Short mmCIF file of C-alpha atoms and ligand atoms in Angstrom, two decimals:
data_model
loop_
_atom_site.label_atom_id
_atom_site.label_comp_id
_atom_site.label_asym_id
_atom_site.label_seq_id
_atom_site.Cartn_x
_atom_site.Cartn_y
_atom_site.Cartn_z
CA MET A 1 -23.19 -13.23 -20.81
CA PHE A 2 -20.23 -10.94 -20.36
CA LYS A 3 -20.62 -7.70 -22.26
CA GLY A 4 -16.98 -7.41 -23.25
CA LEU A 5 -14.68 -4.42 -23.11
CA SER A 6 -13.73 -1.95 -25.80
CA PRO A 7 -10.25 -0.45 -26.07
CA ILE A 8 -9.75 3.13 -24.92
CA ASN A 9 -7.40 5.79 -26.13
CA TYR A 10 -4.61 6.35 -23.66
CA ASN A 11 -1.46 8.27 -24.32
CA GLY A 12 -2.29 8.42 -28.02
CA ARG A 13 -2.69 4.68 -28.36
CA GLU A 14 -5.50 2.13 -28.19
CA VAL A 15 -5.17 0.05 -25.04
CA TRP A 16 -7.38 -2.26 -23.05
CA PRO A 17 -8.97 -0.46 -20.10
CA LEU A 18 -7.11 -2.85 -17.82
CA VAL A 19 -4.55 -1.50 -15.39
CA GLU A 20 -1.97 -3.46 -13.47
CA GLY A 21 -2.09 -1.88 -10.01
CA GLY A 22 1.36 -0.65 -8.95
CA LYS A 23 2.72 -2.59 -6.00
CA GLY A 24 5.62 -1.63 -3.82
CA VAL A 25 8.13 -2.59 -2.87
CA ALA A 26 9.26 -4.55 -5.87
CA ALA A 27 5.95 -6.43 -6.25
CA THR A 28 5.44 -4.93 -9.69
CA ASN A 29 8.51 -4.18 -11.74
CA HIS A 30 9.81 -4.12 -15.31
CA ALA A 31 8.93 -7.77 -15.91
CA SER A 32 5.30 -7.58 -14.82
CA ALA A 33 4.59 -4.08 -16.11
CA GLY A 34 6.35 -4.66 -19.43
CA ALA A 35 4.40 -7.87 -19.97
CA TRP A 36 1.10 -6.20 -19.02
CA ALA A 37 1.74 -3.45 -21.56
CA ALA A 38 2.84 -5.98 -24.18
CA ALA A 39 -0.53 -7.70 -23.63
CA GLY A 40 -2.21 -4.44 -24.55
CA GLY A 41 -3.00 -3.00 -21.13
CA ILE A 42 -1.51 -0.38 -18.84
CA GLY A 43 1.36 -1.84 -16.81
CA THR A 44 2.63 -0.14 -13.68
CA VAL A 45 6.22 -0.04 -12.52
CA SER A 46 6.38 0.57 -8.80
CA ALA A 47 8.65 3.51 -8.08
CA VAL A 48 8.44 2.78 -4.37
CA ASN A 49 11.96 1.65 -3.44
CA ALA A 50 12.46 -0.24 -6.69
CA ASP A 51 15.37 -2.61 -7.24
CA SER A 52 18.48 -1.80 -9.25
CA TYR A 53 20.77 -4.35 -10.87
CA ASP A 54 24.52 -4.79 -11.07
CA ALA A 55 26.46 -5.50 -14.26
CA ASP A 56 25.55 -9.21 -14.04
CA GLY A 57 21.86 -8.41 -13.73
CA LYS A 58 21.73 -9.30 -10.02
CA ILE A 59 19.61 -7.21 -7.65
CA ILE A 60 21.77 -4.78 -5.68
CA PRO A 61 20.89 -5.12 -1.98
CA GLN A 62 19.91 -1.74 -0.54
CA ILE A 63 22.46 -1.36 2.23
CA TYR A 64 22.55 1.84 4.24
CA ARG A 65 25.96 3.08 5.29
CA ALA A 66 25.26 6.54 6.71
CA LEU A 67 25.14 7.06 10.45
CA THR A 68 22.18 9.43 10.72
CA ARG A 69 18.58 8.92 9.67
CA ARG A 70 18.73 12.08 7.60
CA GLU A 71 21.71 10.82 5.61
CA ARG A 72 20.19 7.36 5.21
CA HIS A 73 17.04 9.05 3.93
CA GLU A 74 19.23 10.62 1.22
CA GLU A 75 20.72 7.23 0.38
CA LEU A 76 17.18 5.84 0.13
CA ILE A 77 16.14 8.53 -2.33
CA GLN A 78 19.14 7.80 -4.52
CA TYR A 79 18.38 4.06 -4.47
CA ALA A 80 14.73 4.80 -5.25
CA ILE A 81 15.45 7.01 -8.25
CA GLU A 82 18.09 4.74 -9.72
CA GLY A 83 15.92 1.66 -9.19
CA ALA A 84 12.80 3.12 -10.75
CA VAL A 85 14.72 4.48 -13.75
CA GLN A 86 16.20 1.05 -14.43
CA GLN A 87 12.80 -0.60 -14.04
CA VAL A 88 11.10 1.84 -16.41
CA LYS A 89 13.76 1.44 -19.09
CA ARG A 90 13.48 -2.33 -18.99
CA ALA A 91 9.68 -2.28 -18.90
CA PHE A 92 9.59 0.05 -21.89
CA GLU A 93 11.72 -2.36 -23.87
CA ILE A 94 9.61 -5.39 -22.97
CA ALA A 95 6.41 -3.54 -23.92
CA GLY A 96 7.72 -3.24 -27.46
CA GLY A 97 5.53 -0.28 -28.29
CA LYS A 98 2.32 -1.93 -27.13
CA GLY A 99 0.02 -0.80 -24.32
CA ALA A 100 1.43 1.76 -21.92
CA ILE A 101 3.76 1.99 -18.93
CA ASN A 102 2.75 3.96 -15.84
CA ILE A 103 4.70 4.43 -12.67
CA ASN A 104 3.28 4.44 -9.16
CA VAL A 105 4.39 6.42 -6.14
CA LEU A 106 2.92 6.85 -2.68
CA TRP A 107 2.55 10.45 -1.75
CA GLU A 108 3.45 9.76 1.87
CA MET A 109 6.65 7.92 1.03
CA GLY A 110 9.83 9.70 2.02
CA GLY A 111 11.02 12.14 -0.63
CA ALA A 112 8.06 11.30 -2.91
CA GLN A 113 8.34 14.50 -4.93
CA ARG A 114 12.08 14.23 -5.40
CA VAL A 115 11.82 10.59 -6.43
CA LEU A 116 9.06 11.37 -8.89
CA GLN A 117 10.96 14.30 -10.40
CA GLY A 118 14.19 12.31 -10.50
CA VAL A 119 12.58 9.39 -12.30
CA LEU A 120 10.61 11.46 -14.81
CA GLU A 121 13.69 13.50 -15.73
CA ARG A 122 15.54 10.36 -16.72
CA THR A 123 12.73 8.44 -18.46
CA ARG A 124 11.42 10.98 -20.94
CA GLY A 125 9.07 9.47 -23.49
CA MET A 126 8.82 6.13 -21.69
CA VAL A 127 6.36 6.84 -18.90
CA ALA A 128 2.79 7.44 -19.98
CA GLY A 129 1.40 8.38 -16.60
CA VAL A 130 1.80 8.47 -12.85
CA THR A 131 -0.63 6.84 -10.45
CA CYS A 132 -0.43 8.19 -6.96
CA GLY A 133 -2.35 7.68 -3.78
CA ALA A 134 -1.84 7.41 -0.01
CA GLY A 135 -2.26 11.00 1.05
CA MET A 136 -3.50 14.09 -0.74
CA PRO A 137 -1.13 14.58 -3.68
CA TYR A 138 -1.96 18.18 -4.53
CA LYS A 139 1.36 18.72 -6.30
CA LEU A 140 1.04 15.65 -8.48
CA SER A 141 -0.67 17.57 -11.28
CA GLU A 142 1.99 20.25 -11.39
CA ILE A 143 4.85 17.74 -11.52
CA ALA A 144 3.10 15.66 -14.19
CA ALA A 145 2.34 18.71 -16.33
CA HIS A 146 5.92 19.90 -16.04
CA HIS A 147 7.18 16.55 -17.35
CA GLU A 148 4.35 16.23 -19.87
CA VAL A 149 3.03 12.93 -18.55
CA SER A 150 -0.48 12.00 -17.50
CA TYR A 151 -1.50 11.70 -13.89
CA LEU A 152 -4.04 9.34 -12.38
CA PRO A 153 -4.84 10.16 -8.76
CA ILE A 154 -6.03 7.30 -6.57
CA VAL A 155 -8.95 8.29 -4.34
CA SER A 156 -11.50 6.46 -2.25
CA SER A 157 -14.30 9.01 -2.36
CA GLY A 158 -15.71 11.79 -4.49
CA ARG A 159 -15.03 14.14 -1.60
CA ALA A 160 -11.27 13.54 -1.76
CA PHE A 161 -11.28 14.15 -5.49
CA ARG A 162 -13.24 17.37 -5.07
CA ALA A 163 -10.59 18.75 -2.72
CA LEU A 164 -7.77 17.79 -5.09
CA TRP A 165 -9.60 19.20 -8.08
CA LYS A 166 -10.47 22.52 -6.49
CA ARG A 167 -7.07 23.25 -5.12
CA ALA A 168 -4.82 21.91 -7.86
CA TYR A 169 -5.98 19.56 -10.59
CA SER A 170 -8.39 21.96 -12.27
CA LYS A 171 -5.28 23.92 -13.30
CA ALA A 172 -3.77 20.95 -15.11
CA GLN A 173 -6.87 19.33 -16.51
CA GLU A 174 -5.34 18.26 -19.82
CA TRP A 175 -2.91 15.87 -18.10
CA LEU A 176 -5.55 14.18 -15.93
CA ALA A 177 -5.96 10.87 -17.77
CA ALA A 178 -8.20 9.02 -15.33
CA VAL A 179 -9.24 8.88 -11.71
CA VAL A 180 -8.68 5.65 -9.84
CA TYR A 181 -11.40 4.76 -7.35
CA GLU A 182 -9.87 2.37 -4.86
CA ASP A 183 -12.39 0.54 -2.69
CA PRO A 184 -11.02 1.15 0.81
CA TRP A 185 -12.67 -1.97 2.24
CA LEU A 186 -11.51 -4.41 -0.41
CA ALA A 187 -8.25 -3.34 -2.05
CA GLY A 188 -4.89 -4.78 -1.06
CA GLY A 189 -2.18 -2.52 0.33
CA HIS A 190 -2.86 0.83 1.99
CA ASN A 191 -6.50 1.91 2.08
CA GLY A 192 -8.01 5.35 2.02
CA LEU A 193 -10.64 4.97 4.74
CA SER A 194 -11.56 8.30 6.24
CA ASN A 195 -12.41 8.80 9.90
CA ALA A 196 -16.07 9.02 8.96
CA GLU A 197 -16.06 5.51 7.50
CA ASP A 198 -16.46 2.33 9.49
CA PRO A 199 -13.83 -0.30 8.65
CA ARG A 200 -16.37 -2.99 9.62
CA ALA A 201 -19.14 -1.64 7.40
CA PRO A 202 -18.08 -1.96 3.77
CA GLN A 203 -20.00 0.22 1.34
CA ASP A 204 -21.16 -0.70 -2.11
CA PRO A 205 -18.72 0.83 -4.62
CA TYR A 206 -21.42 1.65 -7.17
CA PRO A 207 -23.00 4.70 -5.48
CA ARG A 208 -19.57 5.89 -4.41
CA VAL A 209 -18.24 5.73 -7.96
CA LYS A 210 -21.41 7.38 -9.23
CA ALA A 211 -20.84 10.18 -6.72
CA LEU A 212 -17.23 10.48 -7.89
CA ARG A 213 -18.44 10.80 -11.49
CA GLU A 214 -20.82 13.55 -10.42
CA VAL A 215 -17.96 15.46 -8.81
CA MET A 216 -15.92 15.04 -11.99
CA ARG A 217 -18.81 16.35 -14.07
CA GLU A 218 -19.24 19.34 -11.78
CA GLY A 219 -15.59 20.12 -12.45
CA GLY A 220 -16.26 20.00 -16.18
CA LEU A 221 -14.50 16.71 -16.89
CA PRO A 222 -16.04 14.78 -19.78
CA ASP A 223 -17.42 11.27 -19.25
CA SER A 224 -14.69 9.99 -21.56
CA VAL A 225 -12.16 10.46 -18.75
CA PRO A 226 -12.27 6.98 -17.24
CA ILE A 227 -12.80 6.08 -13.64
CA VAL A 228 -10.57 3.14 -12.89
CA MET A 229 -12.32 0.75 -10.52
CA ALA A 230 -9.81 -0.88 -8.17
CA GLY A 231 -10.32 -3.19 -5.21
CA GLY A 232 -12.04 -6.54 -5.22
CA VAL A 233 -12.14 -6.83 -9.01
CA TRP A 234 -11.68 -10.44 -10.12
CA TYR A 235 -14.19 -11.58 -12.76
CA LEU A 236 -15.25 -8.81 -15.12
CA ARG A 237 -18.56 -10.59 -15.70
CA ASP A 238 -19.45 -9.42 -12.18
CA TRP A 239 -19.11 -5.83 -13.44
CA ASN A 240 -21.39 -6.10 -16.46
CA ASP A 241 -23.69 -3.34 -15.30
CA TRP A 242 -20.73 -0.99 -14.86
CA ILE A 243 -19.59 -1.32 -18.45
CA ASP A 244 -21.11 1.11 -20.99
CA ASN A 245 -23.26 2.55 -18.25
CA PRO A 246 -24.08 6.23 -18.97
CA GLU A 247 -24.51 6.89 -15.26
CA LEU A 248 -20.87 6.06 -14.59
CA GLY A 249 -19.22 7.20 -17.82
CA ALA A 250 -16.08 5.47 -19.07
CA ILE A 251 -14.87 2.73 -16.72
CA ALA A 252 -11.57 0.89 -16.62
CA PHE A 253 -10.49 -1.80 -14.16
CA GLN A 254 -7.40 -2.12 -12.04
CA PHE A 255 -6.13 -5.43 -10.75
CA GLY A 256 -3.73 -5.54 -7.84
CA THR A 257 -4.01 -8.90 -6.17
CA ARG A 258 -4.76 -11.11 -9.15
CA PRO A 259 -1.57 -10.27 -11.12
CA LEU A 260 0.57 -11.23 -8.10
CA LEU A 261 0.28 -14.76 -9.37
CA THR A 262 1.76 -14.77 -12.85
CA GLN A 263 4.97 -16.08 -14.33
CA GLU A 264 6.34 -12.55 -14.70
CA SER A 265 5.27 -11.38 -11.23
CA PRO A 266 8.53 -10.60 -9.44
CA ILE A 267 7.45 -11.82 -6.00
CA PRO A 268 9.27 -14.92 -4.70
CA GLU A 269 7.93 -18.44 -5.28
CA GLY A 270 7.14 -18.86 -1.58
CA TRP A 271 4.82 -15.86 -1.64
CA LYS A 272 3.12 -17.13 -4.80
CA ALA A 273 2.56 -20.51 -3.14
CA LYS A 274 0.94 -18.82 -0.13
CA LEU A 275 -1.54 -17.03 -2.39
CA MET A 276 -2.99 -20.40 -3.36
CA GLU A 277 -3.78 -21.16 0.30
CA ILE A 278 -5.78 -18.06 1.21
CA ASP A 279 -9.34 -18.66 2.40
CA GLU A 280 -12.22 -16.22 2.56
CA GLY A 281 -11.79 -14.00 5.61
CA ASP A 282 -8.01 -14.50 5.79
CA VAL A 283 -7.30 -10.92 4.73
CA LEU A 284 -7.46 -8.35 7.50
CA LEU A 285 -8.15 -4.64 7.25
CA HIS A 286 -6.06 -3.24 10.08
CA ARG A 287 -4.33 -0.15 11.34
CA PHE A 288 -0.81 -1.23 12.26
CA SER A 289 0.95 0.47 9.34
CA PRO A 290 3.40 3.15 10.49
CA THR A 291 1.84 5.49 7.93
CA GLY A 292 -1.27 5.69 10.12
CA PHE A 293 -3.40 4.53 7.18
CA TYR A 294 -5.55 1.47 7.21
CA SER A 295 -4.23 -1.37 5.09
CA SER A 296 -5.19 -4.88 4.04
CA ALA A 297 -2.92 -7.88 4.33
CA VAL A 298 -3.07 -11.60 4.92
CA ARG A 299 -3.70 -12.34 8.58
CA ASN A 300 -0.54 -14.43 8.90
CA PRO A 301 1.59 -14.97 12.02
CA PHE A 302 3.26 -11.56 11.48
CA LEU A 303 -0.07 -9.75 11.67
CA ARG A 304 -1.37 -11.95 14.50
CA HIS A 305 1.77 -11.10 16.45
CA LEU A 306 0.95 -7.40 16.13
CA GLU A 307 -2.67 -8.00 17.07
CA ALA A 308 -1.59 -9.91 20.17
CA ARG A 309 0.90 -7.21 21.13
CA SER A 310 -1.81 -4.56 21.00
CA GLU A 311 -4.07 -6.75 23.10
CA ARG A 312 -1.42 -6.85 25.83
CA GLN A 313 -1.99 -3.17 26.38
CA ILE A 314 -3.04 -1.15 29.42
CA PRO A 315 -3.56 2.56 30.03
CA TYR A 316 -1.55 4.19 32.81
CA SER A 317 -1.24 7.50 34.66
CA THR A 318 2.01 8.97 35.98
CA GLU A 319 0.38 9.63 39.34
CA ALA A 320 -2.37 7.96 41.29
CA ALA A 321 -5.64 9.34 39.95
CA GLY A 322 -9.18 8.18 39.26
CA ASP A 323 -9.23 4.40 39.20
CA HIS A 324 -5.47 4.24 38.46
CA THR A 325 -4.55 3.65 42.09
CA PHE A 326 -2.34 0.58 41.82
CA GLN A 327 1.37 0.95 41.24
CA LEU A 328 2.64 -1.22 38.38
CA ASP A 329 5.42 -3.49 39.60
CA VAL A 330 6.27 -5.47 36.47
CA GLY A 331 7.73 -4.54 33.08
CA VAL A 332 8.68 -0.97 33.96
CA LYS A 333 11.46 0.80 35.80
CA GLY A 334 10.48 3.44 38.31
CA LYS A 335 7.38 4.04 40.32
CA ASN A 336 5.43 6.38 38.11
CA PHE A 337 3.06 3.96 36.46
CA TRP A 338 -0.38 3.80 38.01
CA VAL A 339 -2.99 1.40 36.67
CA THR A 340 -6.27 -0.19 37.66
CA ARG A 341 -6.31 -3.23 39.87
CA ASN A 342 -7.52 -5.41 37.05
CA ASP A 343 -4.75 -4.21 34.71
CA LEU A 344 -2.14 -4.78 37.38
CA LEU A 345 -3.25 -8.39 37.57
CA ARG A 346 -3.23 -8.76 33.79
CA ALA A 347 0.26 -7.21 33.57
CA ARG A 348 1.58 -9.62 36.19
CA GLU A 349 0.13 -12.50 34.24
CA TRP A 350 1.78 -11.36 30.98
CA HIS A 351 5.03 -10.90 32.86
CA GLY A 352 4.79 -14.46 34.07
CA LEU A 353 4.30 -15.62 30.49
CA GLY A 354 7.56 -14.00 29.39
CA PHE A 355 6.31 -10.59 28.26
CA THR A 356 8.63 -8.88 30.66
CA SER A 357 9.11 -5.48 28.99
CA ALA A 358 6.45 -2.78 29.04
CA LEU A 359 6.89 -0.20 26.28
CA LYS A 360 5.25 3.20 26.27
CA THR A 361 2.97 4.16 23.40
CA PRO A 362 2.05 7.70 22.35
CA ASP A 363 -1.44 7.13 23.77
CA ASN A 364 -0.44 6.82 27.44
CA THR A 365 -0.61 3.08 27.36
CA LEU A 366 1.95 0.33 27.82
CA VAL A 367 2.31 -2.78 25.68
CA PHE A 368 3.96 -5.90 27.04
CA VAL A 369 6.53 -7.64 24.85
CA THR A 370 9.31 -10.18 25.30
CA LEU A 371 12.85 -8.95 25.81
CA GLU A 372 13.69 -10.28 22.35
CA ASP A 373 10.86 -8.29 20.76
CA GLN A 374 11.89 -5.20 22.65
CA GLN A 375 15.39 -5.48 21.22
CA ILE A 376 14.08 -5.96 17.67
CA ILE A 377 11.77 -2.97 18.01
CA ARG A 378 14.57 -0.76 19.33
CA LYS A 379 16.97 -1.90 16.63
CA ASP A 380 14.47 -1.35 13.83
CA GLN A 381 13.73 2.12 15.16
CA ALA A 382 17.44 2.91 15.36
CA ASP A 383 18.07 1.60 11.83
CA CYS A 384 15.32 3.79 10.33
CA MET A 385 16.19 5.26 6.93
CA GLY A 386 13.27 7.63 6.68
CA CYS A 387 11.25 5.82 4.01
CA LEU A 388 8.03 7.70 4.89
CA SER A 389 7.21 11.37 5.17
CA GLN A 390 6.07 10.58 8.73
CA CYS A 391 6.47 7.34 10.60
CA GLN A 392 4.54 6.43 13.71
CA PHE A 393 6.82 3.51 14.47
CA SER A 394 10.10 5.43 14.65
CA SER A 395 8.70 8.99 14.93
CA TRP A 396 10.83 9.96 11.93
CA ALA A 397 9.48 12.89 9.91
CA ASP A 398 10.84 14.43 6.75
CA THR A 399 10.99 17.90 8.34
CA GLU A 400 13.60 20.23 9.83
CA THR A 401 13.55 18.40 13.15
CA ASN A 402 13.22 14.93 11.62
CA SER A 403 10.72 14.07 14.30
CA THR A 404 6.96 13.80 14.47
CA GLY A 405 7.20 15.15 18.01
CA ARG A 406 5.32 12.08 19.23
CA LEU A 407 6.62 9.05 21.04
CA ALA A 408 7.70 6.19 18.77
CA ASP A 409 4.91 3.62 18.69
CA PRO A 410 5.88 0.01 19.48
CA ARG A 411 2.46 -1.23 18.33
CA SER A 412 3.52 -0.54 14.75
CA PHE A 413 6.49 -1.89 12.74
CA CYS A 414 9.09 -0.91 10.16
CA ILE A 415 7.25 -1.34 6.90
CA GLN A 416 10.39 -0.77 4.83
CA LYS A 417 12.21 -3.65 6.47
CA THR A 418 9.37 -6.13 6.17
CA LEU A 419 8.34 -5.28 2.60
CA GLN A 420 11.94 -5.46 1.40
CA ASP A 421 12.30 -8.79 3.13
CA ILE A 422 9.17 -10.43 1.76
CA ALA A 423 9.86 -9.14 -1.74
CA HIS A 424 13.32 -10.69 -1.71
CA GLY A 425 12.62 -14.16 -0.39
CA GLY A 426 12.02 -13.52 3.34
CA ASP A 427 9.69 -15.69 5.42
CA THR A 428 6.08 -15.22 4.32
CA ASP A 429 4.88 -15.99 7.86
CA GLN A 430 7.08 -13.39 9.49
CA ASN A 431 6.50 -10.46 7.16
CA LEU A 432 3.68 -8.23 6.06
CA MET A 433 1.90 -9.82 3.11
CA PHE A 434 -0.34 -7.21 1.52
CA ALA A 435 -3.34 -8.68 -0.31
CA GLY A 436 -6.82 -7.68 -1.35
CA HIS A 437 -9.92 -9.22 0.17
CA ALA A 438 -10.73 -11.17 -3.00
CA ALA A 439 -7.48 -13.13 -2.75
CA TYR A 440 -9.34 -16.30 -1.71
CA ASN A 441 -10.34 -16.63 -5.36
CA PHE A 442 -6.92 -18.07 -6.19
CA LYS A 443 -8.04 -21.21 -4.40
CA ARG A 444 -11.49 -21.31 -5.98
CA ASP A 445 -11.02 -20.04 -9.51
CA PRO A 446 -10.65 -23.05 -11.84
CA PHE A 447 -8.15 -21.03 -13.90
CA TYR A 448 -5.56 -21.80 -11.22
CA SER A 449 -6.40 -25.46 -10.72
CA ASN A 450 -3.50 -27.90 -10.42
CA GLY A 451 -1.22 -25.04 -9.46
CA PHE A 452 -1.44 -23.33 -12.83
CA VAL A 453 0.42 -20.02 -12.89
CA PRO A 454 -0.45 -18.03 -16.01
CA THR A 455 1.78 -15.70 -17.95
CA VAL A 456 0.63 -12.08 -17.86
CA LYS A 457 -0.63 -12.46 -21.42
CA GLN A 458 -2.69 -15.51 -20.46
CA LEU A 459 -4.11 -13.61 -17.49
CA VAL A 460 -5.06 -10.55 -19.54
CA ASP A 461 -6.68 -12.75 -22.18
CA ARG A 462 -8.58 -14.59 -19.48
CA ILE A 463 -9.77 -11.36 -17.86
CA LEU A 464 -11.01 -10.18 -21.25
CA THR A 465 -13.30 -13.22 -21.48
CA GLY A 466 -15.09 -12.05 -18.33
CA ASP A 467 -13.54 -14.82 -16.26
C1 LIG B 1 1.12 -6.50 -2.45
C2 LIG B 1 0.44 -5.21 -2.80
C3 LIG B 1 1.16 -4.03 -2.80
C4 LIG B 1 0.57 -2.82 -3.15
N1 LIG B 1 1.33 -1.69 -3.21
C5 LIG B 1 0.79 -0.54 -3.66
C6 LIG B 1 1.58 0.62 -3.83
O1 LIG B 1 2.78 0.63 -3.55
N2 LIG B 1 0.98 1.74 -4.30
C7 LIG B 1 -0.35 1.77 -4.62
O2 LIG B 1 -0.83 2.82 -5.05
N3 LIG B 1 -1.12 0.70 -4.47
C8 LIG B 1 -0.58 -0.46 -4.02
N4 LIG B 1 -1.38 -1.58 -3.93
C9 LIG B 1 -2.77 -1.52 -4.39
C10 LIG B 1 -2.93 -2.01 -5.85
O3 LIG B 1 -2.24 -1.18 -6.74
C11 LIG B 1 -4.39 -2.08 -6.29
O4 LIG B 1 -4.99 -0.83 -6.37
C12 LIG B 1 -5.23 -2.94 -5.39
O5 LIG B 1 -4.52 -4.10 -5.04
C13 LIG B 1 -6.51 -3.29 -6.10
O6 LIG B 1 -7.33 -4.11 -5.33
P1 LIG B 1 -7.22 -5.72 -5.33
O7 LIG B 1 -6.11 -6.01 -4.36
O8 LIG B 1 -8.53 -6.15 -4.81
O9 LIG B 1 -6.92 -6.17 -6.71
C14 LIG B 1 -0.80 -2.79 -3.52
C15 LIG B 1 -1.54 -3.98 -3.48
C16 LIG B 1 -0.95 -5.18 -3.13
C17 LIG B 1 -1.77 -6.43 -3.12
S1 LIG B 2 11.11 3.07 10.76
FE1 LIG B 2 9.45 3.98 9.57
S2 LIG B 2 10.33 5.62 8.28
FE2 LIG B 2 11.97 4.38 9.15
S3 LIG B 2 12.46 2.96 7.49
FE3 LIG B 2 11.02 1.93 8.89
S4 LIG B 2 8.97 2.35 8.12
FE4 LIG B 2 10.43 3.75 7.10
#
């Protein structure tokens, strides 16, 4: 028997402890977040490159006109602020005074602080709180306190929260509404795995959340400040022993993948259809994101293409040394590429198969790609609009020099391009499709049988039954 949930007080109102996980770009918006709030929960508008609308209500394509990356980065920030403001205003209206509306930003997105400030300045009284992960958002508390909104950091360990608390959050305790624990092995989107954690050895969330609660207690936070469990949550009946458990304190639940498939979910129909086809094991935790973070997405042809590219990779030296005594004679110009005999043979084979261009990586390796792929990679790097604070793919950095100082990495990809494309009707096989590892449940859960796509209200009601 499912224990059932009790409402919590959030932002001065009783709400269900159910959070719609924010999803960029444009995978949660006014329609989904407003409906989630109207159903009594906490909806989340994604403030990561959100869409704006023209006078007819049509999405304005984000076209970049400036000639330099720095200027395009400025254009991007303006689009991002305007888009998020419009989304929040609409979401607030749809919510009709019920539930609450949060916004989500990624700390490592380009201009994160300016976007956050810009949005909060123009949405006074509408935003209840800010959820923020991907990086160490020390300044989040200060910005939230300044705008008198709550903040909900997203962490994947007690250790990360301890660092944030000690350095910054303890000074703005009253605005800390909850701490989101995102399971780095199971959640969709970017994942907070640290170097000490093995991507192939998932850890039970219970002891990790218990440890997080202990860190929160050490800091003097009462058990009434919820920990929001995110990542792999599908049926609440599976979480019975987490609910009303004095060891863990107050618990809320965040759903990221499951709400992708609702009537109000803004993702295109083609993407929704694909969700119904996912089998267990189809979601891959990988490290291709240009942010350098791990992330989880459907292992579709787009991701397989990147996997294959990285497999066609060989180390090289610029002079003959060690076992690099064979001069590479395919894929490169010049004579300064020395490889092993075995790698020379592999490279010649790839060349024969059409992978005729060898591109340097920042790790003194070469990857072999087709001429067509080489051109796409170079074009995407040249078109960069600085959507991240640091990008491994283009080597853009939001600094004085606008460079990471490292070689651009052809093993990665432009995440801005692909997420914009998939969110606006692009090919679901040829784009990054973020998803959590529990996504196979769409196919198994009888709730979705015969292609049923619930409204957000129907989904929230269903979740509240434990199913
Ligand atoms: C398509 C997609 C996009 C996401 N984008 C973001 C994002 O922009 N910011 C963020 O903090 N989390 C993002 N997430 C994570 C969700 O907010 C949520 O925490 C996570 O999906 C929960 O795990 P689940 O996928 O198992 O439900 C994304 C997840 C998905 C599936
Ligand atoms: S190349 Fe990198 S920083 Fe530039 S737009 Fe693409 S993902 Fe963003």
